[in-house]
mmCIF file of C-alpha atoms in Angstrom:
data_model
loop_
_atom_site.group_PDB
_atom_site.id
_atom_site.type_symbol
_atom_site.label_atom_id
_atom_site.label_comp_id
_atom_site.label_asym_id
_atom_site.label_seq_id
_atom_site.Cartn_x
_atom_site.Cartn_y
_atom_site.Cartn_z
ATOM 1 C CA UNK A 12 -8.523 -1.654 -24.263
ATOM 2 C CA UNK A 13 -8.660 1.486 -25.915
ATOM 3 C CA UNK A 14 -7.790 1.386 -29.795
ATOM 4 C CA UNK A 15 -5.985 4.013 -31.934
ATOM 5 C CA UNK A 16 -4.317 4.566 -35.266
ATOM 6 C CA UNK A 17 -1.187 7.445 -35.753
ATOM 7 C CA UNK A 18 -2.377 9.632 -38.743
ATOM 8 C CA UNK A 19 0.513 10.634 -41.406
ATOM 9 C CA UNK A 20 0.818 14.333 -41.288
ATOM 10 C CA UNK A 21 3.449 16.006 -43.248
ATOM 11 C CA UNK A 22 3.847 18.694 -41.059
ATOM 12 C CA UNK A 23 3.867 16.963 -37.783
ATOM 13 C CA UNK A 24 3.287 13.710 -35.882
ATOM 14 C CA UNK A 25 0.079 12.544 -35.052
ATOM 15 C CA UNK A 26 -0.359 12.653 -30.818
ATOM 16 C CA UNK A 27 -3.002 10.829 -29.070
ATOM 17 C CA UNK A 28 -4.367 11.942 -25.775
ATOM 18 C CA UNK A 29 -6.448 9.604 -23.292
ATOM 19 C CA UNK A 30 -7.359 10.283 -19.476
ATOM 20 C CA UNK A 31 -8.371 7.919 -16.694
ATOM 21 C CA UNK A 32 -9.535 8.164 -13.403
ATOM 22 C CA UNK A 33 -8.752 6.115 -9.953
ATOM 23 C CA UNK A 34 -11.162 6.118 -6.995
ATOM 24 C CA UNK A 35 -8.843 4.937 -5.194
ATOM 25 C CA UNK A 36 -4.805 4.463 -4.623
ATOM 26 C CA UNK A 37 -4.143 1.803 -7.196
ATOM 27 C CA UNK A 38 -1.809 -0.424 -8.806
ATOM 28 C CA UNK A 39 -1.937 0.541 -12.570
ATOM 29 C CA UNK A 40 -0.411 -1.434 -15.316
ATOM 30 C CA UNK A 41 -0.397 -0.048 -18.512
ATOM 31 C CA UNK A 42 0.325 -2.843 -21.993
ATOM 32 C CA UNK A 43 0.681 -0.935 -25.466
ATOM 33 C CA UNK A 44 0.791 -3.523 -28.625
ATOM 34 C CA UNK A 45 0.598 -3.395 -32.125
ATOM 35 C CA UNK A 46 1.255 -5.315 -35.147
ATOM 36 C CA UNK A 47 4.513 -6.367 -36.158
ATOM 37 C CA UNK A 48 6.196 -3.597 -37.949
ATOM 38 C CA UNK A 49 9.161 -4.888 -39.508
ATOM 39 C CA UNK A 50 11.704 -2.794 -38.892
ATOM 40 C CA UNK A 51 13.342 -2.163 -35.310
ATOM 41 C CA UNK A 52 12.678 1.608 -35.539
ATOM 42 C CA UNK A 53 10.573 3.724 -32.619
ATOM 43 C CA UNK A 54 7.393 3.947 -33.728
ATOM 44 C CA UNK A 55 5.449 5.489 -30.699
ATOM 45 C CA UNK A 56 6.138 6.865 -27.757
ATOM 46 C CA UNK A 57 3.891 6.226 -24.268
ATOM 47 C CA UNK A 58 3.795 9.078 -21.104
ATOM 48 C CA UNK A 59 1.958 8.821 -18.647
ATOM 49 C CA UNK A 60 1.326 12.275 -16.504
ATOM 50 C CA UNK A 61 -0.491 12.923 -12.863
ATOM 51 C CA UNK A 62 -2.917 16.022 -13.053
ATOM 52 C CA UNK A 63 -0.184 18.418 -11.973
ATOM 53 C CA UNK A 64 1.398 17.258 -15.192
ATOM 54 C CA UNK A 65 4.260 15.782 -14.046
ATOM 55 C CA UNK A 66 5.832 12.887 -15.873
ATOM 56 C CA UNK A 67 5.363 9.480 -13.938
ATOM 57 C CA UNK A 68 6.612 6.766 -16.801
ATOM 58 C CA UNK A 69 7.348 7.186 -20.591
ATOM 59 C CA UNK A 70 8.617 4.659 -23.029
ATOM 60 C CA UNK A 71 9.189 4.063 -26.370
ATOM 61 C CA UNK A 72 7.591 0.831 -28.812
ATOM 62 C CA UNK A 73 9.659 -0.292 -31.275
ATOM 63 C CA UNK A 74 7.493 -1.215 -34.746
ATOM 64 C CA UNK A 75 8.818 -4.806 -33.549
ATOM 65 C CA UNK A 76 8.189 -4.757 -29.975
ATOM 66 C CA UNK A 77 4.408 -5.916 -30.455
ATOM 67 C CA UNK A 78 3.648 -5.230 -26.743
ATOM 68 C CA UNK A 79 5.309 -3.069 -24.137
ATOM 69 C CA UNK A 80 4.352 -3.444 -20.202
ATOM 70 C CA UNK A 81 4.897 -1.108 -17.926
ATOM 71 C CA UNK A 82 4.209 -3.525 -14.720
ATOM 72 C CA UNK A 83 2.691 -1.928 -11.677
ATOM 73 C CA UNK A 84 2.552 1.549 -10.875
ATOM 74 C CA UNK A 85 1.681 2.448 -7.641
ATOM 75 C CA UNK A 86 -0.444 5.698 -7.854
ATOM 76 C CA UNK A 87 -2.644 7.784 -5.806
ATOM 77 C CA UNK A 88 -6.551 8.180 -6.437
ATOM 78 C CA UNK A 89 -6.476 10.961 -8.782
ATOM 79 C CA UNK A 90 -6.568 11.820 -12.598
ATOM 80 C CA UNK A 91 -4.282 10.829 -14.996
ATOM 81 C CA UNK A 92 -3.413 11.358 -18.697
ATOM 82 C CA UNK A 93 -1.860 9.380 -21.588
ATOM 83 C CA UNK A 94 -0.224 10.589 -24.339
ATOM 84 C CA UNK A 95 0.711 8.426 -27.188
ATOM 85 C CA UNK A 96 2.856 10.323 -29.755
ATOM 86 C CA UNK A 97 3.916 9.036 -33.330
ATOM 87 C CA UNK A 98 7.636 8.875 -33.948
ATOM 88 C CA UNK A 99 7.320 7.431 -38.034
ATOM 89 C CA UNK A 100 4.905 7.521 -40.510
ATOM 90 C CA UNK A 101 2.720 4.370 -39.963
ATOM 91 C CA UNK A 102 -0.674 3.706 -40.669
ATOM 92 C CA UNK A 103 -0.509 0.608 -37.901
ATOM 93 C CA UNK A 104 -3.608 0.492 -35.041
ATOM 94 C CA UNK A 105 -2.577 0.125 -31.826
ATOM 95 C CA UNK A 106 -4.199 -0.898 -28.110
ATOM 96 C CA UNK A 107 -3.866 0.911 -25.206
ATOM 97 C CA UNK A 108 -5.022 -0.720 -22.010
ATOM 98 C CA UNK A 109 -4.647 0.173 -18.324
ATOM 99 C CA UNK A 110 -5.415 -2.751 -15.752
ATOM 100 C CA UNK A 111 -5.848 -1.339 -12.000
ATOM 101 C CA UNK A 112 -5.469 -3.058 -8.832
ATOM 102 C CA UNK A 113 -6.203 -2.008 -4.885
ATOM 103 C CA UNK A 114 -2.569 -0.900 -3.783
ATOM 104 C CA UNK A 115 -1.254 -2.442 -0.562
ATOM 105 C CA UNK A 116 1.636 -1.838 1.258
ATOM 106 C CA UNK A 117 3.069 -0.195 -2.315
ATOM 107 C CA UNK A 118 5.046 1.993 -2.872
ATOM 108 C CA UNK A 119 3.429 5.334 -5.045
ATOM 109 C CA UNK A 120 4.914 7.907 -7.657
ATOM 110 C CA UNK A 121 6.537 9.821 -7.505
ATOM 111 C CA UNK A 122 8.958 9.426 -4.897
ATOM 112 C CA UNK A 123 12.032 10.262 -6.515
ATOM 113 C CA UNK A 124 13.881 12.444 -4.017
ATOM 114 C CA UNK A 125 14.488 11.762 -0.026
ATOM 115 C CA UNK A 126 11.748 14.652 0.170
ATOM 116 C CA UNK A 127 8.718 12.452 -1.461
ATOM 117 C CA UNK A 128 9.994 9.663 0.453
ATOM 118 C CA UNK A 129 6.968 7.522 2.013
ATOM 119 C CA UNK A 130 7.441 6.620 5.351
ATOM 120 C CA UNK A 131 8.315 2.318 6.297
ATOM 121 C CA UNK A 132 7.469 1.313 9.506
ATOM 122 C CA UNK A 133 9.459 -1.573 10.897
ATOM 123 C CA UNK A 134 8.851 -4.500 10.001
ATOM 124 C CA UNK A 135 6.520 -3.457 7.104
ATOM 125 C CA UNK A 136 6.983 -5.597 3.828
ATOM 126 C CA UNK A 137 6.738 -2.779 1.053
ATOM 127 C CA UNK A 138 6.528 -3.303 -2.507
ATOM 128 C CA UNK A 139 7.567 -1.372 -5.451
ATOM 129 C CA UNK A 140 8.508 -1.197 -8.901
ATOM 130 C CA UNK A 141 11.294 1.279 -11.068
ATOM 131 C CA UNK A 142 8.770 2.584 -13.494
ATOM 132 C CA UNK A 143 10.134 3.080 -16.998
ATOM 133 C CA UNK A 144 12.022 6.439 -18.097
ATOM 134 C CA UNK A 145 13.463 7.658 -20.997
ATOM 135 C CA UNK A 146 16.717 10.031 -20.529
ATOM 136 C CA UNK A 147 16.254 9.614 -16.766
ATOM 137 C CA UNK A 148 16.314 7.166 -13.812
ATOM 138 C CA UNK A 149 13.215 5.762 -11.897
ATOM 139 C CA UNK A 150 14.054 6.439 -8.127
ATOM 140 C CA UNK A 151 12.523 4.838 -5.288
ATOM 141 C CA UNK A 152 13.174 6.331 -1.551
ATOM 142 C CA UNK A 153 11.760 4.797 1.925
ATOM 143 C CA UNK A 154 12.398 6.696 5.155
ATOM 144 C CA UNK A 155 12.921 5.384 8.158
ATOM 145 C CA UNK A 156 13.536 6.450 11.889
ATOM 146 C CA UNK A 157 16.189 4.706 14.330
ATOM 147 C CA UNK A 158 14.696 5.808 17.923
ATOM 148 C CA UNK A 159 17.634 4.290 20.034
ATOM 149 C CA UNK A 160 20.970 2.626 19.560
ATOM 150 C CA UNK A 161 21.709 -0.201 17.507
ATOM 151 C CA UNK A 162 21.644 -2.242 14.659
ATOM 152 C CA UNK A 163 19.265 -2.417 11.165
ATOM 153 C CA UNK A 164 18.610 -5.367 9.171
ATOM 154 C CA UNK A 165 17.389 -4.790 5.512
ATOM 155 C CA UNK A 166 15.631 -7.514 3.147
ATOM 156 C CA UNK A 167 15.198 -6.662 -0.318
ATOM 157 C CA UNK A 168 13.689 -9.655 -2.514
ATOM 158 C CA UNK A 169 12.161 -10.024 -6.198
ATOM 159 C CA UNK A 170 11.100 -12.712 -8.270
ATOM 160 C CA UNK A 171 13.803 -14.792 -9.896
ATOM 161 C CA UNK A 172 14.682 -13.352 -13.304
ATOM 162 C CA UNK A 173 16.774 -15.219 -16.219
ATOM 163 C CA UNK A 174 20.527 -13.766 -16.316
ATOM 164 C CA UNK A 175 23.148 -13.210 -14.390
ATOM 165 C CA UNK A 176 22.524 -8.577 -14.683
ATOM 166 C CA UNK A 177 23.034 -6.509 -11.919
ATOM 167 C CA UNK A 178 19.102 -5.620 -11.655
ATOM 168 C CA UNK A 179 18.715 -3.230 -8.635
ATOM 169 C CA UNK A 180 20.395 -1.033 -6.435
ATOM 170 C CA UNK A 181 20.080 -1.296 -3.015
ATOM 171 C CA UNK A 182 21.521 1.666 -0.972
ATOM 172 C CA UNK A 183 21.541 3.304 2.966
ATOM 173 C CA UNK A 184 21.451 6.738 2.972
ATOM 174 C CA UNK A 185 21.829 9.325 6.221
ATOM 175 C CA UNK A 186 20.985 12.912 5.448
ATOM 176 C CA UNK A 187 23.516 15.402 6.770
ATOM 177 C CA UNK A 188 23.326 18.206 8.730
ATOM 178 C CA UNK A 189 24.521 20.749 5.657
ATOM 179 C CA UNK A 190 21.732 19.222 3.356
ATOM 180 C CA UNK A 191 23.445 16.692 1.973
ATOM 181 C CA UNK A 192 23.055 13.286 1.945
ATOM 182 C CA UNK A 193 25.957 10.046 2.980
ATOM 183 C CA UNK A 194 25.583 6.963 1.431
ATOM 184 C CA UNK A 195 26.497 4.288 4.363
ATOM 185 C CA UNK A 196 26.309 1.358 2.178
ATOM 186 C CA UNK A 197 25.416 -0.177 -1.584
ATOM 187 C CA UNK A 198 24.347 -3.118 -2.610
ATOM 188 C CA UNK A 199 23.919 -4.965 -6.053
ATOM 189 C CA UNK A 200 20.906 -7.217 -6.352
ATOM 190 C CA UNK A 201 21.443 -9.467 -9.293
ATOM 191 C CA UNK A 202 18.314 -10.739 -11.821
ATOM 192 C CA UNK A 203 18.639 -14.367 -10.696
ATOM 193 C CA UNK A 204 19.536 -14.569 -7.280
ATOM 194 C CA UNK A 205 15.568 -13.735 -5.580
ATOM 195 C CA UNK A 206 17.159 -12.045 -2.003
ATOM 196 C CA UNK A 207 19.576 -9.676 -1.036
ATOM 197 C CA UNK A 208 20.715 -8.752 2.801
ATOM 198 C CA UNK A 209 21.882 -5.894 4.699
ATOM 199 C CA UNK A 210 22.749 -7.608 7.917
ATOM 200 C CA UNK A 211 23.714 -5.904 11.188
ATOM 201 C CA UNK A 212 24.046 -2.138 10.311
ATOM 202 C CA UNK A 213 24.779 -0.075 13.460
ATOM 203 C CA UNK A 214 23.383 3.179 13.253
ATOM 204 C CA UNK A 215 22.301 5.977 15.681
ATOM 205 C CA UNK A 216 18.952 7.221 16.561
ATOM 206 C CA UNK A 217 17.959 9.478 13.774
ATOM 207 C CA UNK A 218 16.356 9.248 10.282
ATOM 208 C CA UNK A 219 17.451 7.434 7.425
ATOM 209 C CA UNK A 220 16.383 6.520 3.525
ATOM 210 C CA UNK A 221 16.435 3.182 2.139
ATOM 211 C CA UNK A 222 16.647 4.126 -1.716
ATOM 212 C CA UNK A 223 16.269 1.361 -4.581
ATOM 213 C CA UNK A 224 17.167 2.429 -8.317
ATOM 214 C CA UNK A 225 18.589 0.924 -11.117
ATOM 215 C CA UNK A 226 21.781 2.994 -11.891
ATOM 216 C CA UNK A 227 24.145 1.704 -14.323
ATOM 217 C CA UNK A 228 21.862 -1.526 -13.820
ATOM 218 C CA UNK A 229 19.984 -3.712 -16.182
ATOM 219 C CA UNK A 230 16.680 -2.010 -16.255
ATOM 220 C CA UNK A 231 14.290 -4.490 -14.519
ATOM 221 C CA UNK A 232 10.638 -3.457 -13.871
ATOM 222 C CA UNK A 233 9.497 -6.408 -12.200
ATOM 223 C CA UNK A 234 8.008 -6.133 -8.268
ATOM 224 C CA UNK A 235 10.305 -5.986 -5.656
ATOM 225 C CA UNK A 236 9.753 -5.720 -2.202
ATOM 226 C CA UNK A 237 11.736 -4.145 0.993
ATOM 227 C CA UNK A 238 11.294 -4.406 4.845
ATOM 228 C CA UNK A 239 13.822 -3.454 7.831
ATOM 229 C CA UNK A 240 14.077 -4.717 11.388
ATOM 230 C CA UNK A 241 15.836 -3.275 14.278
ATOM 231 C CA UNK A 242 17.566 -4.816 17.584
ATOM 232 C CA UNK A 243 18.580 -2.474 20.226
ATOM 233 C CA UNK A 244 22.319 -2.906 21.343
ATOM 234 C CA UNK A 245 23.569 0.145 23.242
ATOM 235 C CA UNK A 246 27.492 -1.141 22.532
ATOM 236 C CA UNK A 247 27.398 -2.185 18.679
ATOM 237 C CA UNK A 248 29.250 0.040 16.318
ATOM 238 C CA UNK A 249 27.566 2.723 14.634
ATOM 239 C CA UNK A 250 27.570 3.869 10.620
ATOM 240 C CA UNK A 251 29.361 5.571 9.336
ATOM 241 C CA UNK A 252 33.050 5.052 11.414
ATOM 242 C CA UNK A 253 34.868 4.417 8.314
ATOM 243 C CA UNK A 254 37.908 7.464 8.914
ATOM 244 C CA UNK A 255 39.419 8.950 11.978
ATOM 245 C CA UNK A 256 37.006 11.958 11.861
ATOM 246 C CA UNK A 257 33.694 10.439 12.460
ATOM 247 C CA UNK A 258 35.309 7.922 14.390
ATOM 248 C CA UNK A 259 32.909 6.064 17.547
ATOM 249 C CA UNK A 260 34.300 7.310 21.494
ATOM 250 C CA UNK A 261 34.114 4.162 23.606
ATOM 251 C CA UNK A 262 34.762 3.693 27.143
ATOM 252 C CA UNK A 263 37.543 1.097 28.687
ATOM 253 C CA UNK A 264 36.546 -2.267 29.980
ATOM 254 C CA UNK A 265 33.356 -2.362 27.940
ATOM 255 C CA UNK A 266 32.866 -4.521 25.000
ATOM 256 C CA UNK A 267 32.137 -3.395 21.765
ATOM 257 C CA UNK A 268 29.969 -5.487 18.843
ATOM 258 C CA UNK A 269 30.608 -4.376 14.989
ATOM 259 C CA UNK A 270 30.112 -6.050 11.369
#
């Protein structure tokens, strides 16, 4: 743990600046704590930034939170830097620690657009976390490549949380030919129920992006993980068919499988 106090300065807030170092792709979770302040008011803010100084996670601490977690972080060897910036006057010492762990099968930041997407073989149980943001969402993206016709299976799970919140996200995504992107299905995995199916998803051979995020969700940092599985069927329905323009040609006297 590394300790640190925020100065009072008249003319401007006190910011603390710390820099670590992985030898290897890690799991990295950073706790922040302090005494109890009192009042419910920001007292610090937390960033955490790859060399290229882009912003991986930042969150606030309350003077009442006592201890903020980030949970894990899945990040590439590299160097890294923490700032820690005063938002009041307060004369309270805080600890910083960051824990690391050897990554496997996780997910790394950033990977926020289809673009930094890592790549999930089938079959492949991956494991992630939305990392905390402030004024912006955590996104998580997965490719994936179909190589013939038929159907995909996705299992998202997570450990059992208390409530009944929408927690995660759990979306299908095609990328178009004009750049854009179609979302072939959504679902809503809730705090307290620990598994969530996509069952029986025709699609065609081509690639596709499994993105988790917590959009108008409950923000939940806890682990999750994802896999996908794939049965060939040259006659089951393919996504998307939902209107008369991208509608599926079949032949007559052949039978046809959909969900």
């Amino acid at each position: 743990g590394k300790n640190g106090l925020s100065s009072n300065r008249k003319s401007s807030d006190d910011v603390d600046w710390y820099t670590f170092t992985l030898a290897q792709d890690s799991c990295v979770n950073i706790s922040f704590n302090h005494p109890d302040g009192t009042f419910p008011v920001v007292g610090w803010k937390v960033t955490l930034y790859n060399s290229a100084s882009q912003k991986i996670t930042q969150f606030t601490s309350r003077l009442t939170d006592l201890i903020i977690r980030t949970g894990k972080l899945g990040l590439r060897k590299g160097k890294y830097h923490i700032s820690v910036e005063a938002q009041n006057n307060t004369a309270d010492e805080y600890t910083l620690l960051v824990g690391s762990e050897k990554a496997e099968n996780f997910e790394f930041e950033l990977n926020d657009t289809p673009e930094q997407a890592v790549t999930l073989p089938k079959g492949t149980l991956m494991s992630g976390s939305l990392a905390d943001r402030l004024l912006s969402l955590d996104k998580d993206y997965y490719k994936f490549k179909v190589t013939e016709k038929g159907y995909v299976n996705v299992v998202f799970t997570h450990e059992l949380q208390d409530g009944d919140k929408n927690g995660w996200n759990v979306r299908i995504i095609k990328p178009l030919s004009n750049g854009k992107y179609y979302e072939i299905v959504r679902k809503v995995s809730k705090w307290n129920k620990d598994t969530l199916k996509i069952n029986n998803l025709g699609l065609a051979p081509g690639d596709y992006y499994i993105l988790i995020d917590g959009d108008s969700m409950a923000y939940n940092s806890s682990t999750y993980s994802v896999k996908w599985s794939f049965y060939a069927n040259e006659n089951f329905e393919r996504e998307p068919n939902s209107t008369k323009l991208n509608c599926q040609t079949i032949d007559l006297k052949t039978r046809y499988t959909g969900a």
